[in-house]
Short mmCIF file of C-alpha atoms and ligand atoms in Angstrom, two decimals:
data_model
loop_
_atom_site.label_atom_id
_atom_site.label_comp_id
_atom_site.label_asym_id
_atom_site.label_seq_id
_atom_site.Cartn_x
_atom_site.Cartn_y
_atom_site.Cartn_z
CA MET A 135 -29.25 90.32 28.74
CA THR A 136 -28.91 88.80 25.26
CA LYS A 137 -26.52 85.89 25.22
CA VAL A 138 -24.60 84.50 22.26
CA LEU A 139 -24.11 80.72 21.92
CA PHE A 140 -20.61 79.23 22.08
CA LYS A 141 -19.74 75.62 21.34
CA GLY A 142 -19.37 73.61 24.57
CA SER A 143 -16.02 74.42 26.13
CA ALA A 144 -14.47 74.78 29.58
CA MET A 145 -15.61 78.39 29.88
CA LEU A 146 -15.76 78.56 33.68
CA ASN A 147 -14.12 81.90 34.47
CA PRO A 148 -12.51 83.32 36.54
CA VAL A 149 -10.57 80.57 38.29
CA PRO A 150 -8.03 80.62 41.09
CA VAL A 151 -4.41 80.46 40.02
CA ALA A 152 -1.94 78.38 42.01
CA LEU A 153 1.64 77.20 41.98
CA ILE A 154 1.89 73.48 42.63
CA THR A 155 5.13 72.09 44.00
CA SER A 156 5.87 68.38 43.74
CA ILE A 157 8.81 66.05 44.11
CA ASN A 158 9.97 62.84 42.46
CA LYS A 159 11.37 59.70 44.15
CA GLU A 160 14.94 61.01 43.81
CA GLY A 161 13.98 64.17 45.72
CA THR A 162 14.01 66.61 42.78
CA ALA A 163 11.37 69.31 43.19
CA ASN A 164 9.38 71.07 40.47
CA VAL A 165 6.76 73.80 40.28
CA PHE A 166 4.00 74.48 37.75
CA THR A 167 1.00 76.77 37.39
CA VAL A 168 -2.58 75.56 37.49
CA GLY A 169 -5.87 77.27 36.87
CA TRP A 170 -8.09 74.22 36.70
CA ILE A 171 -8.22 73.60 40.42
CA GLY A 172 -11.27 73.46 42.64
CA THR A 173 -12.68 72.65 46.05
CA ALA A 174 -14.46 69.30 46.11
CA CYS A 175 -15.36 68.43 49.70
CA THR A 176 -15.31 69.93 53.21
CA LYS A 177 -14.95 66.76 55.29
CA PRO A 178 -12.53 65.32 54.42
CA PRO A 179 -11.14 68.48 52.82
CA MET A 180 -10.63 67.56 49.17
CA ILE A 181 -9.61 69.41 46.05
CA THR A 182 -9.37 68.54 42.37
CA VAL A 183 -6.67 69.54 39.90
CA ALA A 184 -6.92 68.85 36.16
CA ILE A 185 -3.47 67.96 34.81
CA ARG A 186 -2.34 67.05 31.31
CA PRO A 187 -0.32 63.79 31.23
CA GLU A 188 2.54 65.47 29.34
CA ARG A 189 3.42 67.75 32.29
CA LEU A 190 6.51 66.85 34.31
CA SER A 191 4.44 67.57 37.41
CA TYR A 192 1.97 64.85 36.35
CA GLU A 193 4.81 62.33 36.44
CA TYR A 194 6.11 63.55 39.83
CA ILE A 195 2.69 63.63 41.53
CA LYS A 196 1.70 60.23 40.16
CA GLU A 197 5.01 58.84 41.44
CA THR A 198 5.01 60.21 45.01
CA LYS A 199 1.23 60.75 45.43
CA GLU A 200 1.58 64.15 47.08
CA PHE A 201 1.97 67.84 46.29
CA VAL A 202 1.62 71.33 47.74
CA VAL A 203 -0.74 74.00 46.44
CA ASN A 204 0.86 77.43 46.96
CA LEU A 205 -1.39 80.47 46.52
CA PRO A 206 0.65 83.34 45.08
CA ALA A 207 0.17 87.05 45.70
CA LYS A 208 -0.27 89.27 42.63
CA SER A 209 3.32 90.48 43.00
CA LEU A 210 4.35 87.02 41.73
CA VAL A 211 2.34 87.26 38.50
CA LYS A 212 5.43 87.06 36.27
CA GLU A 213 6.72 83.99 38.09
CA VAL A 214 3.25 82.42 37.89
CA ASP A 215 3.15 82.95 34.14
CA TYR A 216 6.67 81.62 33.67
CA CYS A 217 5.86 78.43 35.64
CA GLY A 218 2.92 77.96 33.29
CA VAL A 219 4.82 78.30 30.02
CA ARG A 220 8.10 76.53 30.75
CA SER A 221 8.40 72.88 31.73
CA GLY A 222 10.65 71.48 34.42
CA LYS A 223 11.77 69.08 31.69
CA VAL A 224 13.85 71.92 30.20
CA VAL A 225 14.52 74.37 33.02
CA ASP A 226 14.89 74.25 36.80
CA LYS A 227 12.14 76.81 37.50
CA ILE A 228 12.62 76.88 41.27
CA ASN A 229 16.27 77.94 40.93
CA LYS A 230 15.72 80.22 37.96
CA LEU A 231 13.01 82.17 39.82
CA ASN A 232 14.91 82.17 43.14
CA PHE A 233 12.02 80.66 45.05
CA THR A 234 12.82 79.93 48.68
CA LEU A 235 11.73 76.43 49.64
CA GLU A 236 10.49 75.51 53.10
CA LYS A 237 9.91 72.06 54.55
CA SER A 238 6.30 70.91 54.67
CA GLU A 239 4.80 69.34 57.77
CA MET A 240 3.27 66.12 56.38
CA VAL A 241 4.62 65.68 52.84
CA ASN A 242 8.04 65.79 51.19
CA SER A 243 7.09 68.31 48.52
CA PRO A 244 8.33 71.76 49.54
CA ILE A 245 6.42 74.95 50.27
CA ILE A 246 7.25 78.19 48.43
CA LYS A 247 8.07 80.73 51.17
CA GLU A 248 7.15 83.69 48.96
CA CYS A 249 3.49 82.50 48.79
CA PRO A 250 1.24 83.46 51.74
CA ILE A 251 -0.83 80.25 51.76
CA ALA A 252 0.17 76.62 51.23
CA LEU A 253 -1.97 73.47 51.25
CA GLU A 254 -0.26 70.12 51.70
CA CYS A 255 -2.08 67.44 49.71
CA LYS A 256 -2.14 63.64 49.43
CA LEU A 257 -3.28 62.19 46.12
CA LYS A 258 -6.31 59.88 46.43
CA GLU A 259 -7.28 59.12 42.84
CA ILE A 260 -6.52 59.96 39.23
CA ILE A 261 -9.56 60.02 36.96
CA PRO A 262 -8.76 60.01 33.22
CA LEU A 263 -11.01 62.46 31.36
CA GLY A 264 -9.53 63.33 27.96
CA THR A 265 -6.87 65.99 27.41
CA HIS A 266 -6.57 66.29 31.22
CA ASP A 267 -6.75 63.78 34.05
CA LEU A 268 -8.49 64.80 37.25
CA PHE A 269 -6.35 64.50 40.37
CA LEU A 270 -8.46 64.14 43.49
CA ALA A 271 -6.50 64.93 46.63
CA GLU A 272 -7.02 65.41 50.35
CA ILE A 273 -5.66 68.53 52.05
CA ILE A 274 -3.80 67.29 55.10
CA SER A 275 -2.18 70.48 56.34
CA VAL A 276 -2.69 74.20 55.77
CA HIS A 277 -0.13 76.98 56.25
CA VAL A 278 -1.24 80.61 56.45
CA GLU A 279 0.96 83.70 56.71
CA GLU A 280 0.49 84.89 60.30
CA GLU A 281 -0.12 88.49 59.29
CA LEU A 282 -3.37 87.37 57.62
CA ILE A 283 -4.87 86.04 60.85
CA ASP A 284 -6.61 88.48 63.20
CA LYS A 285 -6.79 88.30 67.00
CA ASN A 286 -9.99 86.22 66.81
CA GLY A 287 -8.32 83.62 64.61
CA LYS A 288 -10.13 84.70 61.42
CA ILE A 289 -8.11 84.42 58.22
CA HIS A 290 -8.29 87.49 55.98
CA PHE A 291 -7.63 86.07 52.52
CA GLU A 292 -8.58 89.47 51.09
CA LYS A 293 -5.41 90.92 52.62
CA ALA A 294 -3.22 88.35 50.84
CA ASN A 295 -3.43 90.22 47.50
CA LEU A 296 -4.21 86.98 45.67
CA MET A 297 -4.98 86.85 41.96
CA CYS A 298 -7.22 84.95 39.62
CA TYR A 299 -7.08 83.93 35.97
CA SER A 300 -9.78 84.59 33.43
CA HIS A 301 -9.80 83.63 29.76
CA GLY A 302 -6.07 84.07 29.22
CA GLU A 303 -5.42 86.97 31.60
CA TYR A 304 -4.45 87.51 35.22
CA PHE A 305 -6.52 89.77 37.47
CA PRO A 306 -6.02 91.01 41.03
CA ILE A 307 -8.67 90.18 43.60
CA PRO A 308 -10.04 93.38 45.15
CA GLU A 309 -9.69 93.73 48.91
CA LYS A 310 -13.17 95.11 49.51
CA SER A 311 -15.92 92.54 50.04
CA ILE A 312 -19.38 93.08 48.52
CA GLY A 313 -21.27 90.84 50.93
CA LYS A 314 -20.90 88.27 53.68
CA PHE A 315 -22.02 84.61 53.62
CA GLY A 316 -25.74 84.58 54.45
CA PHE A 317 -26.19 88.36 54.42
CA SER A 318 -29.10 88.10 51.98
CA VAL A 319 -31.27 86.38 54.57
CA GLN A 320 -29.93 88.06 57.68
CA LYS A 321 -32.38 90.03 59.81
CA LYS A 322 -31.47 93.69 60.19
CA LYS A 323 -30.12 94.56 63.64
CA THR A 324 -32.43 96.86 65.60
CA LYS A 325 -30.76 100.23 65.61
CA THR A 326 -32.26 101.55 68.85
CA ARG A 327 -32.33 99.28 71.82
CA ARG A 328 -34.96 99.70 74.55
CA LYS A 329 -33.57 100.97 77.77
C1 LIG B 431 -2.47 80.48 34.05
C2 LIG B 431 -2.10 79.07 33.69
C3 LIG B 431 -2.90 78.02 34.15
C4 LIG B 431 -2.57 76.70 33.83
N1 LIG B 431 -3.36 75.70 34.29
C5 LIG B 431 -3.03 74.41 34.03
C6 LIG B 431 -3.83 73.35 34.56
O1 LIG B 431 -4.79 73.57 35.28
N2 LIG B 431 -3.45 72.07 34.24
C7 LIG B 431 -2.38 71.79 33.45
O2 LIG B 431 -2.10 70.61 33.20
N3 LIG B 431 -1.60 72.78 32.95
C8 LIG B 431 -1.90 74.07 33.24
N4 LIG B 431 -1.12 75.08 32.74
C9 LIG B 431 0.05 74.76 31.91
C10 LIG B 431 1.25 74.27 32.74
O3 LIG B 431 1.47 75.07 33.88
C11 LIG B 431 2.53 74.28 31.86
O4 LIG B 431 2.37 73.39 30.79
C12 LIG B 431 3.80 74.01 32.62
O5 LIG B 431 4.89 74.37 31.79
C13 LIG B 431 3.97 72.56 33.04
O6 LIG B 431 5.13 72.46 33.80
P1 LIG B 431 5.87 71.09 34.15
O7 LIG B 431 6.08 70.34 32.86
O8 LIG B 431 7.16 71.54 34.77
O9 LIG B 431 5.00 70.34 35.09
C14 LIG B 431 -1.43 76.41 33.04
C15 LIG B 431 -0.64 77.47 32.57
C16 LIG B 431 -0.97 78.79 32.90
C17 LIG B 431 -0.10 79.90 32.41
#
């Protein structure tokens, strides 16, 4: 492979795409799209979200120190895009897009019913970086659409029809896996067992 050099930039692609719901002190809710979101720690379960200070959501999350990460199915791609190009400062996106809001368990920010997965988060720290500030948050409750959970309690994210974002475009995540965690070092099962 022959690679071409690019100037240093945030070229990590693809990334997950999520709808973050938040609320201000008066109880007004807002939703916006994020792509710069990542897992940071298993115990305690922590995530990071990079947010520009000019977003209305920045103001809300800083004020109430909580938010919900809603993972949208690909059928919501238009709504996801809209929430990423229009600010809650000028339009009530939740009403305009007819999102159904559900009560969260541990935070006041609402969950979007139309999304199959929701993570309730408590803000721990804001780290200023430059254009974006890094919001470090703990996941305190997780909601998963029951149809995605099999009889053994395993969650099948691949059945949620989630999407990702790569360099300006949205892509569906294929349902078929190409390998399992640890499969590269797994010993082959003996095909014929001794009787
Ligand atoms: C696919 C996509 C990903 C985005 N990711 C981020 C992000 O990670 N951080 C951010 O601050 N803005 C991000 N944006 C831009 C905001 O979603 C957008 O400015 C939005 O209108 C802010 O809404 P608000 O002012 O109601 O909070 C993204 C937009 C799109 C379309």
